[in-house]
Amino acid sequence: MEHRTRPSRRPGLTLGRIFGVPLRVDASMLLLTVVVTVLYAALARRQLDLGHLGGYLVGLGFVVSLLGSVLLHELGHALTARRYGIGVRGITLELLGGYTEMDRDAPSPKVDLLVSLAGPAVSAVLGAGAVAATLALPAGTLAHQFAFQLAVSNVVVAVFNSLPGLPLDGGRALRAAVWAVTRDRHRGTEVAGWIGRAVAVATLALVVLLTLRRALAPLALPLMLLVAVTLWRGAGQSIRMARIGRRLPLVDLARLARPLLPVPTGTPLAEVAALAGYADQAHLTREVKEFAGVPPTRILPAGA
């Protein structure tokens, strides 16, 4: 679970709006639904002595409850962001949980911190409520098993998302802290990005350890590997964006700008070149070709 600041991709199916926020479901959510339903159905059949159909129905019900928990987690981000004037483009539920898409970055470290921690805080409250329900319900019942699994899933989501590495919520909180101390948002992003890579490596190591001990279900193995890869890629993207953001202020826009020279349609290039102060038409043509299609990275100062 994370929140992103980027142009909206409008993926998946739009289900509607909740508190005015567009809610979408990515196609990858179908895979998550199948995997979790199958895993939980097997567990329910063993512990509750259910038939195949009953196990799958219970598994599907757990998926719905789990997605509800993810949605509330993302709403924590979205509503907190709106409270501080940040527009929310939508919430998307996908294979690895979900993300909240915002139209701009937080204006200050304080807002960045509050928006980042809102999601894990919601998951922690849901987990605490599910733990209380687990303790209150009689053991061996469907309600007890259901509450126990919701408690585990929400506590895991709260703890894992609080780890201090991007693109996790805890990484954004760390970025806010470094930003507040150094007055440099990009440095905070880069620090949290490198720690995010460490979290990705640790996740991969955990996958290997659980696999060697045969403590990981076959269907859970590819999901955990996907989590580790996604964390690594997200952390790397954060590091790259921080470096680009640090370089952009060094670009001298005044040096790159050219005066606007309106000319009537059909004016010969030789005459345009003379009006613009070029020695001849060839110089004008050469400069136009030189800057046409040049990517921003080519314009940045060398060594910036």
XYZ file of C-alpha atoms in Angstrom:
304
model
C 0.000 0.000 0.000
C 1.326 3.359 -0.938
C 0.366 6.744 -2.274
C 1.627 8.111 -5.545
C 1.978 11.517 -7.099
C 1.843 11.083 -10.865
C -0.486 11.605 -13.816
C -3.499 9.350 -13.406
C -3.309 6.120 -15.398
C -7.013 5.238 -14.924
C -6.305 1.481 -14.776
C -8.857 -1.263 -14.290
C -12.557 -1.030 -13.644
C -14.100 2.011 -11.962
C -16.563 0.853 -9.297
C -17.785 4.273 -8.231
C -16.890 6.851 -5.614
C -16.506 6.707 -1.857
C -16.419 10.010 0.016
C -16.030 11.568 -3.424
C -12.868 9.575 -4.209
C -12.953 7.409 -7.383
C -12.514 3.710 -6.557
C -10.953 1.401 -9.152
C -10.043 -2.280 -9.259
C -7.052 -3.430 -11.287
C -7.308 -6.652 -13.297
C -4.511 -8.168 -11.186
C -6.934 -8.192 -8.259
C -8.566 -11.249 -9.839
C -5.335 -13.204 -9.307
C -5.172 -12.126 -5.664
C -8.803 -13.164 -5.178
C -8.151 -16.640 -6.581
C -4.924 -17.204 -4.612
C -6.279 -16.034 -1.250
C -9.581 -17.868 -1.730
C -7.789 -21.153 -2.455
C -5.336 -20.769 0.444
C -7.971 -19.750 2.963
C -10.450 -22.400 1.756
C -7.894 -25.136 2.485
C -7.291 -23.698 5.960
C -11.015 -23.416 6.672
C -11.668 -27.011 5.584
C -8.945 -28.336 7.901
C -9.848 -26.323 10.976
C -13.626 -26.110 10.646
C -14.383 -29.462 8.997
C -16.087 -27.886 5.993
C -16.749 -29.322 2.549
C -15.118 -27.994 -0.604
C -17.939 -25.577 -1.441
C -18.184 -24.305 2.127
C -14.420 -23.774 2.256
C -14.400 -21.750 -0.956
C -17.338 -19.622 0.180
C -15.559 -18.860 3.448
C -12.361 -18.092 1.509
C -14.199 -15.704 -0.791
C -15.803 -13.998 2.201
C -12.365 -13.509 3.724
C -11.114 -11.935 0.473
C -13.988 -9.440 0.554
C -13.198 -8.551 4.173
C -9.492 -8.243 3.389
C -10.163 -5.901 0.468
C -12.398 -3.857 2.744
C -9.475 -3.509 5.152
C -7.175 -2.419 2.313
C -9.752 0.117 1.152
C -10.020 1.608 4.647
C -6.206 1.784 4.798
C -6.104 3.754 1.545
C -9.000 5.966 2.635
C -6.862 6.902 5.622
C -4.284 8.305 3.196
C -6.874 9.907 0.919
C -8.969 11.688 3.536
C -5.908 12.943 5.419
C -4.466 14.300 2.164
C -7.716 16.111 1.369
C -7.769 17.514 4.904
C -4.532 19.343 4.044
C -5.617 20.526 0.606
C -4.046 17.801 -1.535
C -6.318 16.588 -4.323
C -6.963 12.836 -4.574
C -7.389 11.383 -8.064
C -8.466 7.964 -6.931
C -7.846 4.732 -5.036
C -6.884 1.591 -6.944
C -7.005 -1.916 -5.473
C -4.500 -4.269 -7.106
C -2.546 -7.484 -6.666
C -0.280 -6.252 -3.866
C -2.956 -4.286 -2.024
C -3.653 -0.832 -3.338
C -2.466 2.720 -3.780
C -3.848 6.235 -3.476
C -3.100 8.640 -6.313
C -2.667 12.321 -5.427
C -2.353 15.337 -7.688
C 0.693 16.848 -5.971
C 3.314 16.271 -3.290
C 2.818 17.230 0.330
C 3.680 20.912 0.883
C 5.606 20.319 4.119
C 7.301 17.542 6.133
C 4.473 17.617 8.687
C 1.783 16.966 6.077
C 3.920 14.298 4.395
C 4.319 12.535 7.748
C 0.625 12.676 8.654
C -0.562 11.449 5.247
C 2.001 8.631 5.280
C 1.109 7.313 8.729
C -2.670 7.593 8.324
C -2.923 4.293 6.429
C -0.916 2.137 8.870
C -2.809 3.779 11.750
C -6.128 2.636 10.260
C -4.762 -0.894 9.774
C -3.502 -0.946 13.366
C -6.944 0.045 14.687
C -8.625 -2.619 12.538
C -6.098 -5.189 13.730
C -6.675 -4.282 17.371
C -10.432 -4.618 16.899
C -9.997 -8.013 15.240
C -7.709 -9.169 18.071
C -10.361 -8.163 20.612
C -12.995 -10.070 18.630
C -10.729 -13.131 18.465
C -10.337 -13.155 22.240
C -14.064 -12.690 22.817
C -15.351 -15.349 20.398
C -15.425 -19.081 21.209
C -12.504 -21.013 19.721
C -13.134 -23.457 16.910
C -15.961 -21.448 15.370
C -16.101 -19.826 11.958
C -16.414 -16.358 13.498
C -13.321 -16.941 15.667
C -11.234 -18.156 12.718
C -12.422 -15.249 10.590
C -11.554 -12.679 13.262
C -8.155 -14.287 13.841
C -7.193 -14.120 10.161
C -8.344 -10.502 9.895
C -6.302 -9.672 12.990
C -3.180 -11.263 11.519
C -3.600 -9.653 8.084
C -4.232 -6.140 9.426
C -1.403 -6.293 11.959
C 0.989 -7.553 9.257
C -0.123 -4.759 6.901
C 0.327 -2.137 9.629
C 3.774 -3.374 10.660
C 5.135 -4.089 7.171
C 3.943 -0.774 5.751
C 5.581 1.042 8.668
C 9.055 -0.229 7.729
C 11.247 2.826 7.006
C 11.906 2.368 3.312
C 10.295 3.680 0.140
C 7.892 2.932 -1.467
C 6.292 1.847 1.835
C 4.386 4.272 4.043
C 7.125 4.103 6.662
C 9.612 5.167 4.004
C 7.564 8.267 3.301
C 7.503 8.996 7.011
C 11.303 8.667 7.105
C 11.556 10.975 4.095
C 9.464 13.544 5.954
C 11.751 13.296 8.991
C 14.941 13.736 6.930
C 13.260 16.547 5.000
C 12.409 18.324 8.248
C 15.980 18.032 9.554
C 17.901 18.829 6.349
C 15.349 21.114 4.644
C 15.946 18.978 1.554
C 13.043 16.840 0.342
C 15.166 15.150 -2.323
C 17.767 14.038 0.208
C 14.993 12.552 2.334
C 13.657 10.681 -0.688
C 17.089 9.305 -1.572
C 17.827 8.160 1.990
C 14.459 6.429 2.282
C 14.951 4.908 -1.174
C 18.234 3.251 -0.223
C 16.706 1.886 2.966
C 13.809 0.661 0.832
C 16.286 -1.388 -1.190
C 17.572 -2.890 2.062
C 13.988 -3.802 3.004
C 13.564 -5.461 -0.405
C 16.719 -7.546 0.118
C 15.567 -8.507 3.628
C 12.185 -9.547 2.219
C 13.902 -11.726 -0.374
C 16.080 -13.285 2.343
C 12.944 -14.052 4.369
C 11.373 -15.735 1.334
C 14.465 -17.928 0.895
C 14.525 -18.830 4.602
C 10.830 -19.755 4.721
C 11.195 -21.778 1.527
C 14.166 -23.746 2.890
C 12.194 -24.507 6.050
C 9.162 -25.452 3.970
C 7.094 -22.948 5.924
C 5.771 -21.145 2.852
C 2.733 -22.294 0.899
C 3.474 -22.919 -2.812
C 1.007 -20.242 -3.938
C 2.416 -17.714 -1.456
C 5.989 -18.033 -2.780
C 5.486 -16.138 -6.079
C 3.484 -13.429 -4.292
C 6.257 -12.789 -1.764
C 8.861 -12.768 -4.533
C 6.732 -10.232 -6.382
C 6.585 -8.094 -3.225
C 10.396 -8.114 -2.952
C 10.856 -7.207 -6.633
C 8.221 -4.457 -6.428
C 9.911 -2.960 -3.362
C 13.299 -2.951 -5.111
C 11.931 -1.302 -8.237
C 9.915 1.256 -6.258
C 12.942 2.162 -4.149
C 15.099 2.522 -7.254
C 12.549 4.781 -8.905
C 12.466 6.976 -5.789
C 16.255 7.315 -5.845
C 16.247 8.276 -9.531
C 13.475 10.836 -9.066
C 15.336 12.392 -6.134
C 18.471 12.797 -8.235
C 16.550 14.317 -11.133
C 14.702 16.651 -8.768
C 17.997 17.813 -7.291
C 19.392 18.631 -10.739
C 16.426 20.517 -12.161
C 16.976 23.724 -10.126
C 20.457 23.939 -11.686
C 19.044 24.397 -15.174
C 19.392 28.016 -16.300
C 16.067 28.568 -18.053
C 17.012 32.111 -19.024
C 20.012 30.765 -20.939
C 17.852 28.231 -22.759
C 15.066 30.671 -23.619
C 14.785 32.285 -27.037
C 12.824 35.451 -27.805
C 9.498 35.003 -29.579
C 9.633 36.357 -33.118
C 6.230 36.498 -34.846
C 6.427 36.426 -38.648
C 3.736 36.241 -41.332
C 2.921 32.865 -42.846
C 5.088 32.108 -45.860
C 8.042 34.277 -44.804
C 11.245 32.827 -46.344
C 13.716 31.272 -43.900
C 16.466 33.599 -45.071
C 14.375 36.601 -44.045
C 13.482 34.985 -40.691
C 17.173 34.335 -40.043
C 18.020 37.980 -40.730
C 15.237 39.238 -38.438
C 16.385 36.894 -35.644
C 19.978 38.046 -35.899
C 21.502 34.938 -37.505
C 24.278 35.274 -40.060
C 22.367 33.242 -42.609
C 19.665 30.636 -43.063
C 22.103 27.765 -42.427
C 22.819 28.937 -38.864
C 19.098 29.102 -38.042
C 18.448 25.658 -39.519
C 21.393 24.147 -37.632
C 20.190 25.489 -34.263
C 16.632 24.292 -34.820
C 17.914 20.799 -35.617
C 20.253 20.886 -32.627
C 17.468 21.423 -30.080
C 14.689 19.460 -31.795
C 13.856 16.323 -29.833
C 16.603 16.822 -27.236
C 15.626 15.006 -23.977
C 15.750 16.995 -20.704
C 18.745 14.970 -19.473
C 20.831 16.332 -22.368
C 20.061 19.910 -21.327
C 21.099 19.438 -17.692
C 24.525 20.832 -16.784
C 27.318 18.256 -16.958
C 28.211 16.799 -13.580
C 25.124 18.250 -11.912
